[in-house]
Amino acid sequence: MLAQTIEALVKIGLVLGGVMTASAYLVLVERWIAAWVQDRLGPNRVGIPLTNIRLWGLGQPIADGVKLMLKGEAVPKHVDKPLYYLAPAVVFLGAILVFAVIPFGSVLPRGIFPESWQLHEPIELVIAPQLDVGMIYVLAVGGIAVYGVVLGGWGSNNKYSFFGAIRSAAQLISYEIPLGLGILGVVLATGSLRLDAIIAQQADSGWWNIVQQPLGFLVFTVAAFAEATRLPFDLPEAEQELVGGYHTEYSGIKLMLLLVSEFLHMIAAAFLMVVLFLGGWHIWGLTDGIDSPGGELVTWPVAVLRVVIMLAKVLAVILFFMIARWSWPRFRFDQLMQIAWRVMIPWGLANLGVVAIMIEYGDRIGAATGIDWRIWMALIGFATLIIVWAATVIADPSRTDNRPRRDLPVPSFLADEAN
Amino acid sequence: MIDPRHLYILATVLAALGMWRLLPRADAGGRLGGAALVAVALGLFAAGLPGLSNWIADCVFYVLAAVTIVAAICTVTFRNPVYCAIWFGLSLLGTAGLLLLVGAQFLAIATVVVYAGAILVTFLFVLMLAQPEGRASYDRVSFESLLAAVASIAILGLLTVAIAGVFQRSGESTAFPAPPQSAELHQKVLHPLHTAQLGAELFGRWLIAVEVAGVLLLVALVGAAVIVLHARSGRQSSGPQHPQSGGPQQW
């Protein structure tokens, strides 16, 4: 009992420390990438204090953090105090709780701890391996995070904050549906809601879900961008329109919590993309062949290699997030809603239908043709992607009429130009 | 030693009285006393409940139960609707915690996803849009506060009595089936695939009920769309129109 508690505490410490440090340094990486895209130098000055050693700017995150914590904190008089104070805590809680079910490796080798400690060996590298409904838990915690944003906007008692909160609530609720549809396809293929089972299924078969369900991957990626409110989906805090969105009135450490939470959302989204679609810790030739759940054959090199591969994939996805930020302009709000309801949800449903049919009849198709049914599934998956894409391009459901409206009265200050 | 039956009757009466004082009536006052009465009554209810397997489970249960009930009471007694919604959310989280405590993982998480994650956020959305300024006084008082208090506390008392089982005659078996034995529990509720079992049950034995519920929701959705479209077509007969026919027009 005591040993298990210590095990859980050690894992919590590892994940919390790792994730918080990572989000601090990812801010630096993001600024470097922004500088690279825009042909600037980026932050490269802050190194070791009181010396001239610059260390390529690696001291920047620490300086930023200290500055945000020590800066004077202004609480406006017009805010709704309880909600204003509650909001950053809820946002941060919603962002950090997801990591309870996200694995950051597979398992440790057996037999490193004495029998008398009564640990459930092999030790799984996830905080809460007991939770059998990890995938729904992720959705539930994502739902909690919406509260923080809405409360922050309402509690700030400021119209820009409020607009940001309203937009954010509408966006997050809408994109939860495609997110769920993207997850459902994977859950259907795996037959389990456990994240480690989803990785194990991909490792055992050798077919990653991105190959099996490319359409599902696309839907999930777009929805994950929207849930993390990254560009091009950062409408809740569109600076040009809303000052700072729901965190306009926040400063000091509360602002830091809100900003860190956004990075945590992105890290969690990257982990989920890797777990659900990119094979988790699996890579062909390096970490397969040693079957996972039993963990009998997992040796130290394999265990460490799996963690490294997983984190490398996550970092690659995060870099994709960051480059995407400088590649697309922000959507308009009606475009955002149309993408969710008229494009992403039908795509998700199409993917779900195809996956369900292939799970049910794949064996028979494979037996009839003599080709592995997973090849068929990949082929049909890509064919569906092309067909659905073409149908969307032809039907163009997100087209809007942007021509000027003649039926509205012309404003007086334009009357001269109009005539 | 007091007879537990009298204890429960006393607790129910006290709770009803306290609840009536707590509800947001037109003549505010005595709310602190109401809160004290309700707290005493809840203590009396809790005192009669049987203990759980170990003290950790007991502690977790009582904390979660207190959070759930207090948050639920705050939901109906706060005047600001936004705060009511937040308290309701906390109450739902407490309920989910209680479900998790007995091992019903899927039910717990689904409660959070459906109620806290979707329905309540929509409520909050509407509340915030509907009353930004000047809340009318009739929106902030409880109508029929006495009846509401009596009804809610009667339900609470009856349920507690039924669960604690104090009103049985001697020799009579409990009205509820005995809690499942450990092996059965592990086969059903605590099984790693209990979600799949639940799904098979829902879409096998209870398929028609699920379908009927789905159709009901669809009807409500279509109805909402019809109401919106009807209102718009009625208002828009001479309303704004896009210059669809004439091609791009110049000013």
XYZ file of C-alpha atoms in Angstrom:
670
model
C 0.000 0.000 0.000
C 2.727 2.453 1.038
C 4.970 1.399 -1.845
C 2.116 1.911 -4.307
C 1.430 5.367 -2.933
C 5.116 6.243 -3.289
C 5.093 4.838 -6.833
C 2.141 7.055 -7.756
C 3.728 10.099 -6.115
C 7.006 9.552 -7.955
C 5.173 9.317 -11.277
C 3.134 12.434 -10.497
C 6.325 14.312 -9.630
C 8.015 13.166 -12.834
C 5.080 14.119 -15.055
C 4.371 17.459 -13.346
C 8.008 18.502 -13.323
C 8.645 17.297 -16.841
C 5.563 18.836 -18.336
C 5.964 22.203 -16.593
C 9.630 22.469 -17.559
C 8.798 21.386 -21.073
C 6.115 24.027 -21.437
C 8.523 26.728 -20.233
C 11.171 25.690 -22.748
C 8.632 25.145 -25.525
C 7.803 28.843 -25.259
C 11.450 29.496 -26.091
C 11.320 26.984 -28.949
C 8.180 28.640 -30.253
C 9.890 32.031 -30.229
C 12.913 30.583 -32.000
C 10.707 29.055 -34.672
C 8.783 32.299 -35.068
C 12.089 34.100 -35.508
C 13.294 31.516 -38.016
C 10.088 31.776 -40.065
C 10.220 35.564 -40.041
C 13.964 35.717 -40.718
C 14.872 37.212 -37.341
C 17.360 36.139 -34.691
C 14.918 35.546 -31.852
C 15.744 35.415 -28.137
C 19.444 34.599 -27.805
C 20.749 36.885 -25.057
C 19.694 35.611 -21.637
C 22.195 33.150 -20.247
C 23.746 32.875 -16.815
C 22.970 35.974 -14.744
C 25.782 38.376 -13.781
C 28.082 36.920 -16.430
C 28.432 37.478 -20.120
C 27.710 33.850 -20.936
C 24.703 33.778 -23.244
C 24.027 30.045 -23.736
C 21.920 30.727 -26.864
C 19.196 32.331 -24.758
C 18.490 29.262 -22.665
C 17.965 31.423 -19.578
C 14.997 33.173 -21.184
C 12.196 30.904 -19.823
C 13.494 31.241 -16.257
C 13.720 35.016 -16.614
C 10.180 35.101 -18.063
C 8.816 32.978 -15.247
C 10.482 35.009 -12.503
C 9.314 38.214 -14.097
C 5.695 37.074 -14.369
C 5.681 35.865 -10.760
C 7.300 38.936 -9.238
C 5.504 41.547 -11.307
C 2.877 43.690 -9.642
C -0.498 42.079 -9.913
C -3.355 44.338 -10.853
C -6.856 43.174 -9.953
C -9.395 45.566 -11.473
C -12.123 46.848 -9.170
C -14.977 45.877 -11.473
C -14.335 42.132 -11.501
C -16.511 39.460 -9.942
C -13.893 38.437 -7.377
C -14.691 34.755 -6.627
C -15.065 33.821 -10.286
C -12.079 35.934 -11.295
C -9.870 34.078 -8.810
C -11.407 30.688 -9.566
C -10.938 30.824 -13.345
C -7.129 30.422 -13.661
C -7.207 27.547 -11.175
C -9.921 25.742 -13.134
C -8.170 26.296 -16.453
C -4.888 24.987 -15.075
C -6.559 22.027 -13.381
C -8.342 21.078 -16.599
C -5.064 21.271 -18.505
C -2.913 19.309 -16.060
C -5.413 16.570 -15.107
C -5.290 15.079 -18.606
C -1.765 13.847 -17.952
C -3.066 11.378 -15.358
C -3.978 8.896 -18.094
C -1.424 9.726 -20.797
C 1.396 7.169 -20.951
C 4.917 8.508 -21.454
C 6.476 5.136 -22.259
C 5.437 1.522 -21.959
C 6.558 -0.402 -18.863
C 9.635 -0.828 -16.714
C 11.384 -4.220 -16.694
C 10.252 -6.730 -14.084
C 12.098 -7.551 -10.917
C 13.704 -4.226 -10.066
C 11.829 -3.881 -6.789
C 11.686 -6.440 -3.948
C 8.661 -8.746 -3.880
C 7.732 -7.609 -0.388
C 6.778 -4.164 -1.671
C 3.772 -5.734 -3.424
C 3.893 -3.481 -6.458
C 1.874 -4.461 -9.530
C 4.710 -5.371 -11.820
C 5.583 -4.509 -14.486
C 5.285 -0.852 -13.549
C 3.412 1.054 -16.233
C 4.693 4.493 -17.118
C 1.395 6.280 -16.597
C 0.072 7.920 -13.440
C -3.289 6.154 -13.271
C -3.002 2.733 -14.917
C -6.092 1.577 -13.006
C -8.434 3.774 -15.046
C -10.067 1.666 -17.760
C -11.897 4.545 -19.431
C -8.892 6.781 -20.125
C -10.165 8.005 -23.479
C -13.467 9.322 -22.080
C -11.587 10.783 -19.143
C -9.612 12.903 -21.598
C -12.863 14.251 -23.061
C -14.311 14.894 -19.589
C -11.298 16.877 -18.440
C -11.360 18.830 -21.686
C -14.947 19.726 -20.827
C -13.853 21.038 -17.421
C -11.315 23.340 -19.064
C -14.145 25.172 -20.876
C -15.448 26.357 -17.502
C -12.261 28.191 -16.659
C -12.344 30.150 -19.892
C -16.026 30.997 -19.541
C -15.627 31.990 -15.880
C -12.572 34.087 -16.660
C -14.472 35.976 -19.324
C -17.563 36.454 -17.189
C -15.706 37.257 -13.970
C -13.527 39.878 -15.681
C -16.676 41.917 -16.333
C -15.234 43.388 -19.499
C -16.836 43.140 -22.904
C -13.712 41.983 -24.708
C -13.139 39.261 -22.154
C -16.767 38.275 -22.396
C -16.716 38.081 -26.193
C -13.595 35.966 -25.943
C -15.271 33.647 -23.464
C -18.418 33.286 -25.543
C -16.444 32.551 -28.683
C -14.266 30.140 -26.815
C -17.186 28.234 -25.313
C -18.865 27.941 -28.714
C -15.628 26.811 -30.350
C -14.662 24.280 -27.700
C -18.136 22.738 -27.515
C -18.412 22.515 -31.299
C -15.020 20.915 -31.794
C -15.558 18.385 -29.028
C -17.807 16.504 -31.469
C -15.214 15.970 -34.259
C -12.641 15.237 -31.548
C -14.896 12.511 -30.188
C -15.579 11.140 -33.676
C -11.851 10.953 -34.403
C -11.295 9.096 -31.127
C -14.241 6.760 -31.729
C -12.730 5.310 -34.891
C -9.554 4.390 -33.006
C -11.493 3.012 -30.039
C -13.555 0.887 -32.411
C -10.416 -0.509 -34.034
C -8.840 -1.256 -30.644
C -11.825 -2.442 -28.666
C -10.603 -0.693 -25.538
C -10.687 2.769 -24.011
C -7.237 2.355 -22.457
C -4.483 4.420 -24.034
C -1.837 1.741 -23.441
C -4.084 -0.817 -25.154
C -4.392 1.509 -28.146
C -0.588 1.714 -28.442
C -0.220 -2.038 -27.918
C -2.701 -2.780 -30.688
C -0.745 -0.621 -33.151
C 2.576 -2.130 -32.044
C 1.317 -5.704 -32.257
C -0.182 -5.315 -35.718
C 2.591 -3.051 -36.988
C 0.003 -0.792 -38.644
C -0.286 2.680 -37.205
C -3.732 4.186 -37.132
C -2.657 7.098 -39.324
C -2.285 4.581 -42.154
C -5.445 2.697 -41.260
C -7.651 5.737 -40.738
C -6.116 8.765 -42.480
C -9.449 10.584 -42.486
C -9.824 10.085 -38.749
C -6.327 11.463 -38.226
C -7.180 14.573 -40.219
C -10.403 15.168 -38.284
C -8.688 14.580 -34.959
C -5.782 16.871 -35.817
C -8.028 19.757 -36.812
C -10.174 19.269 -33.713
C -7.083 19.069 -31.511
C -5.798 22.361 -32.944
C -9.172 23.916 -32.162
C -9.353 22.465 -28.658
C -5.858 23.750 -27.918
C -6.924 27.142 -29.404
C -3.780 27.283 -31.495
C -3.608 29.279 -34.667
C -5.496 29.105 -37.036
C -8.138 28.477 -34.360
C -7.112 31.077 -31.779
C -10.303 33.117 -32.020
C -10.859 33.214 -28.247
C -7.910 35.569 -27.978
C -7.728 37.190 -31.368
C -5.545 40.146 -30.444
C -6.652 42.416 -33.249
C -10.310 42.069 -32.280
C -10.441 41.241 -28.587
C -7.315 42.704 -26.935
C -6.410 39.499 -25.078
C -9.692 37.610 -25.062
C -10.654 36.015 -21.786
C -7.329 36.849 -20.127
C -7.400 40.573 -20.899
C -7.834 41.508 -17.228
C -5.318 39.063 -15.807
C -1.754 39.797 -14.826
C 1.091 38.318 -12.839
C 0.980 34.697 -11.821
C -2.665 34.265 -12.842
C -1.783 35.233 -16.382
C 1.118 32.815 -16.237
C -1.221 29.978 -15.221
C -3.519 30.786 -18.148
C -0.670 30.936 -20.657
C 0.991 27.780 -19.321
C -2.356 25.991 -19.565
C -2.506 26.750 -23.267
C 0.876 25.129 -23.738
C -0.204 22.179 -21.608
C -3.228 21.747 -23.864
C -0.925 21.666 -26.870
C 1.416 19.142 -25.231
C -1.547 16.954 -24.275
C -2.916 17.183 -27.823
C 0.484 16.159 -29.206
C 0.654 13.192 -26.808
C -2.847 12.122 -27.844
C -2.022 12.353 -31.549
C 1.058 10.199 -30.986
C -0.805 7.663 -28.840
C -3.902 7.408 -31.010
C -2.518 7.639 -34.519
C 1.279 7.564 -34.600
C 1.924 4.305 -32.788
C 3.000 5.649 -29.395
C 6.380 4.151 -28.455
C 6.394 1.762 -31.424
C 8.751 1.978 -34.374
C 9.375 -0.810 -36.849
C 12.508 -2.831 -36.293
C 13.464 -1.093 -33.055
C 10.773 -1.625 -30.475
C 8.467 -4.211 -31.972
C 8.745 -7.957 -31.688
C 8.777 -7.660 -27.917
C 5.166 -7.979 -26.985
C 3.984 -5.270 -24.738
C 1.361 -5.899 -22.092
C 3.012 -8.777 -20.285
C 6.304 -6.948 -20.288
C 8.168 -10.221 -19.687
C 10.778 -9.442 -22.292
C 11.126 -5.723 -21.741
C 14.732 -5.019 -20.891
C 16.222 -1.728 -19.767
C 17.446 -0.650 -23.233
C 14.012 -1.353 -24.725
C 12.175 0.433 -21.922
C 14.361 3.523 -22.261
C 14.246 3.410 -26.064
C 10.456 3.353 -25.979
C 10.338 6.462 -23.782
C 12.810 8.245 -26.068
C 10.906 7.314 -29.238
C 7.602 8.408 -27.740
C 8.964 11.763 -26.589
C 10.704 12.315 -29.930
C 7.411 11.764 -31.763
C 5.657 14.141 -29.380
C 8.300 16.790 -29.969
C 7.920 16.363 -33.732
C 4.153 16.888 -33.464
C 4.684 19.961 -31.284
C 7.075 21.401 -33.880
C 4.350 20.799 -36.464
C 1.930 22.749 -34.250
C 4.407 25.606 -34.071
C 5.153 25.759 -37.772
C 1.442 25.553 -38.567
C 1.009 28.703 -36.490
C 2.947 30.728 -39.072
C 1.433 28.987 -42.090
C -2.268 29.803 -41.962
C -4.166 32.984 -41.144
C -6.849 32.906 -38.484
C -10.340 31.819 -39.537
C -13.323 34.098 -39.355
C -15.875 32.982 -36.775
C -18.529 31.821 -39.271
C -15.848 29.902 -41.182
C -14.793 28.264 -37.938
C -18.323 27.080 -37.226
C -18.866 25.906 -40.780
C -15.655 23.901 -40.733
C -16.804 22.194 -37.548
C -20.403 21.446 -38.454
C -20.377 21.101 -42.224
C -16.949 19.630 -42.892
C -15.396 17.979 -39.855
C -18.456 16.236 -38.433
C -19.474 14.661 -41.779
C -15.848 13.615 -42.319
C -15.714 12.077 -38.888
C -18.973 10.203 -39.493
C -17.710 8.923 -42.855
C -14.511 7.696 -41.221
C -16.458 6.019 -38.429
C -18.717 4.252 -40.919
C -15.814 2.976 -43.011
C -13.915 1.786 -39.946
C -16.985 0.003 -38.583
C -17.563 -1.794 -41.892
C -13.905 -2.810 -42.172
C -13.758 -4.066 -38.570
C -16.850 -6.182 -39.198
C -16.152 -7.504 -42.716
C -12.374 -7.000 -43.063
C -11.574 -10.632 -42.259
C -13.898 -11.902 -44.985
C -12.591 -9.453 -47.577
C -9.051 -10.503 -46.707
C -9.889 -14.199 -46.899
C -11.702 -13.773 -50.214
C -8.877 -11.882 -51.886
C -5.887 -13.482 -50.204
C -4.428 -10.110 -49.233
C -3.980 -8.997 -45.604
C -7.143 -7.141 -44.631
C -5.106 -4.371 -43.066
C -3.807 -3.495 -46.527
C -7.398 -3.326 -47.691
C -8.275 -1.134 -44.732
C -5.435 1.282 -45.517
C -6.396 1.387 -49.215
C -10.054 1.967 -48.447
C -9.101 4.539 -45.837
C -7.103 6.591 -48.308
C -9.761 6.140 -51.000
C -12.357 7.483 -48.564
C -10.131 10.415 -47.791
C -9.792 11.305 -51.474
C -13.501 10.852 -52.190
C -14.593 12.883 -49.179
C -12.072 15.595 -49.952
C -13.268 15.817 -53.557
C -16.894 15.890 -52.458
C -16.125 18.710 -50.043
C -14.296 20.712 -52.687
C -17.170 20.306 -55.143
C -19.991 20.999 -52.689
C -17.988 23.732 -50.919
C -20.198 23.847 -47.822
C -18.246 26.633 -46.173
C -18.698 29.120 -48.990
C -20.053 32.469 -47.904
C -21.398 35.346 -49.921
C -19.034 38.192 -49.218
C -20.545 40.669 -51.652
C -21.803 43.950 -50.201
C -25.433 44.072 -49.138
C -27.514 46.643 -50.944
C -30.580 46.379 -48.733
C -28.955 47.929 -45.675
C -29.063 51.694 -45.225
C -25.810 53.311 -46.207
C -24.094 54.871 -43.177
C -24.069 58.644 -43.300
C -20.302 58.914 -43.365
C -20.249 56.810 -46.523
C -23.186 58.499 -48.204
C -21.002 60.774 -50.326
C -18.848 57.965 -51.620
C -21.846 55.779 -52.331
C -23.524 58.248 -54.624
C -30.067 5.876 23.579
C -32.449 7.609 21.197
C -34.511 5.546 18.829
C -32.990 6.007 15.323
C -36.474 6.492 13.878
C -37.055 9.562 16.017
C -33.610 10.780 15.042
C -34.489 10.617 11.348
C -37.853 12.301 11.815
C -36.175 15.073 13.788
C -33.481 15.457 11.134
C -36.065 15.658 8.338
C -38.085 18.321 10.129
C -34.983 20.342 10.983
C -33.678 20.117 7.421
C -37.010 21.202 5.940
C -37.172 24.177 8.292
C -33.566 25.169 7.555
C -34.059 24.747 3.821
C -37.110 26.991 3.936
C -35.084 29.700 5.700
C -32.238 29.250 3.210
C -34.193 29.552 -0.026
C -34.020 33.003 -1.614
C -37.375 34.396 -0.479
C -38.559 37.962 -0.954
C -37.978 38.790 2.712
C -34.350 37.831 3.052
C -33.274 37.055 6.575
C -32.527 34.158 8.840
C -30.429 32.510 6.164
C -27.525 31.955 8.509
C -29.814 30.219 10.969
C -31.197 28.164 8.098
C -27.711 27.074 7.110
C -26.985 26.030 10.694
C -30.216 24.043 10.888
C -29.469 22.236 7.623
C -25.934 21.467 8.780
C -27.215 19.953 12.044
C -29.818 17.931 10.158
C -27.224 16.578 7.705
C -25.050 15.596 10.655
C -27.960 13.692 12.163
C -28.611 11.917 8.856
C -24.947 10.990 8.539
C -24.777 9.736 12.118
C -27.218 6.938 11.351
C -25.480 5.657 8.224
C -23.573 2.386 8.435
C -19.802 2.565 8.112
C -17.835 1.377 5.093
C -15.037 -1.154 4.882
C -12.177 1.004 6.156
C -11.623 4.474 7.518
C -10.049 5.859 4.314
C -13.125 4.878 2.305
C -15.277 6.408 5.048
C -13.394 9.701 4.937
C -13.505 9.928 1.137
C -17.197 9.057 1.099
C -18.183 11.663 3.683
C -16.091 14.397 2.077
C -17.560 13.680 -1.360
C -21.082 13.387 0.010
C -20.712 16.678 1.873
C -19.393 18.412 -1.252
C -22.255 17.028 -3.334
C -25.042 17.940 -0.921
C -23.697 21.346 0.086
C -23.110 22.259 -3.554
C -26.630 21.097 -4.407
C -28.094 23.221 -1.603
C -26.058 26.216 -2.781
C -27.382 25.613 -6.309
C -30.937 26.306 -5.229
C -30.206 28.996 -2.643
C -27.831 31.376 -4.448
C -29.382 34.414 -6.094
C -26.974 34.903 -8.972
C -27.837 32.321 -11.668
C -24.218 32.076 -12.838
C -23.124 31.054 -9.342
C -26.005 28.568 -9.205
C -24.704 26.943 -12.380
C -21.167 26.740 -10.968
C -22.418 25.134 -7.748
C -24.420 22.677 -9.836
C -21.238 21.775 -11.683
C -19.463 21.146 -8.379
C -22.352 18.983 -7.262
C -22.017 16.928 -10.442
C -18.286 16.515 -9.853
C -19.059 15.275 -6.347
C -21.552 12.795 -7.773
C -18.939 11.583 -10.237
C -16.501 11.139 -7.351
C -19.061 9.053 -5.456
C -19.594 6.845 -8.501
C -15.837 6.471 -8.869
C -15.628 5.463 -5.217
C -17.879 2.467 -5.825
C -15.927 1.515 -8.948
C -18.348 2.647 -11.669
C -15.663 4.369 -13.729
C -17.603 4.741 -16.941
C -20.680 6.161 -15.253
C -18.576 8.639 -13.286
C -16.692 9.944 -16.292
C -19.812 9.943 -18.477
C -21.596 12.077 -15.872
C -18.850 14.655 -16.141
C -18.764 14.530 -19.954
C -22.508 14.790 -20.479
C -23.709 16.990 -17.629
C -20.741 19.085 -16.588
C -19.057 19.160 -19.973
C -21.942 19.718 -22.351
C -25.291 20.538 -20.764
C -24.106 22.833 -17.999
C -21.782 24.817 -20.267
C -24.750 25.432 -22.535
C -26.765 26.579 -19.509
C -23.974 28.912 -18.516
C -23.814 30.250 -22.037
C -27.530 31.063 -22.057
C -27.450 32.543 -18.546
C -24.601 34.847 -19.439
C -26.261 35.993 -22.648
C -29.714 36.322 -21.096
C -29.021 38.535 -18.118
C -25.979 40.701 -18.498
C -27.470 43.641 -16.623
C -30.238 44.430 -14.137
C -31.520 41.102 -12.901
C -35.221 41.449 -12.241
C -36.314 40.777 -8.665
C -38.788 38.068 -9.699
C -35.862 36.177 -11.242
C -34.055 36.157 -7.943
C -36.650 34.812 -5.517
C -37.910 31.321 -5.084
C -41.643 30.833 -5.635
C -43.419 28.520 -3.174
C -40.322 28.223 -1.049
C -42.121 26.338 1.751
C -43.498 23.639 -0.567
C -40.180 23.336 -2.373
C -38.274 22.917 0.892
C -40.697 20.305 2.223
C -40.699 18.329 -1.026
C -36.925 18.283 -1.438
C -36.228 17.364 2.165
C -38.946 14.707 2.141
C -37.146 13.019 -0.738
C -33.804 13.291 1.048
C -35.248 11.839 4.254
C -37.044 8.987 2.515
C -33.980 8.001 0.534
C -31.742 8.065 3.578
C -34.222 5.979 5.532
C -34.545 3.514 2.680
C -30.787 3.128 2.348
C -30.045 2.969 6.057
C -33.002 0.640 6.531
C -33.987 1.744 10.044
C -37.729 1.352 9.616
C -37.694 -2.416 9.156
C -39.652 -4.568 11.489
C -37.534 -7.161 13.191
C -37.226 -10.330 11.165
C -38.154 -8.627 7.903
C -35.554 -8.783 5.172
C -34.245 -5.568 3.640
C -36.166 -4.144 0.743
C -32.968 -3.831 -1.272
C -30.978 -6.780 -2.581
C -27.830 -7.409 -0.627
C -24.713 -5.780 -2.079
C -23.118 -8.096 -4.641
C -20.424 -10.396 -3.456
C -16.845 -9.674 -4.344
C -16.496 -12.188 -7.190
C -19.681 -11.021 -8.860
C -18.606 -7.404 -8.408
C -15.291 -8.053 -10.125
C -17.048 -9.842 -12.948
C -19.466 -7.011 -13.621
C -18.651 -3.546 -12.349
C -14.916 -3.731 -11.760
C -14.150 -5.705 -14.917
C -11.697 -3.877 -17.234
C -14.209 -4.186 -20.068
C -17.260 -3.141 -18.091
C -17.851 -0.345 -20.591
C -18.168 -2.942 -23.341
C -20.549 -4.964 -21.166
C -22.618 -1.853 -20.519
C -22.690 -1.107 -24.241
C -23.735 -4.646 -25.106
C -26.510 -4.442 -22.527
C -27.722 -1.049 -23.785
C -27.665 -1.952 -27.456
C -28.869 -5.514 -26.922
C -31.491 -5.866 -24.244
C -32.484 -2.184 -24.033
C -32.101 -1.338 -27.726
C -35.683 -0.097 -28.135
C -35.457 2.194 -25.134
C -32.225 3.679 -26.459
C -33.755 4.176 -29.889
C -36.873 5.785 -28.440
C -34.753 8.182 -26.418
C -32.747 8.995 -29.529
C -35.897 9.667 -31.558
C -37.200 11.906 -28.771
C -34.033 13.990 -28.879
C -34.216 14.146 -32.673
C -37.827 15.381 -32.476
C -36.773 18.088 -30.040
C -33.924 19.097 -32.348
C -36.160 19.259 -35.415
C -38.737 21.187 -33.400
C -36.153 23.758 -32.373
C -35.032 24.142 -35.977
C -38.642 24.553 -37.144
C -39.341 27.222 -34.527
C -36.224 29.154 -35.510
C -36.916 28.888 -39.250
C -40.574 29.820 -38.793
C -39.692 32.894 -36.784
C -37.124 33.925 -39.336
C -39.344 33.431 -42.389
C -42.121 35.400 -40.713
C -39.828 38.280 -39.926
C -37.837 38.177 -43.114
C -40.462 38.426 -45.824
C -39.251 41.940 -46.450
C -36.074 41.578 -44.499
C -32.436 41.553 -45.567
C -31.677 39.679 -48.746
C -28.403 38.935 -50.343
C -28.113 40.233 -53.876
C -28.107 36.686 -55.180
C -29.860 37.310 -58.483
C -28.479 40.545 -59.759
C -24.827 39.637 -59.616
C -22.307 41.925 -57.975
C -23.762 45.374 -57.786
C -21.914 48.588 -57.667
C -22.442 51.418 -55.252
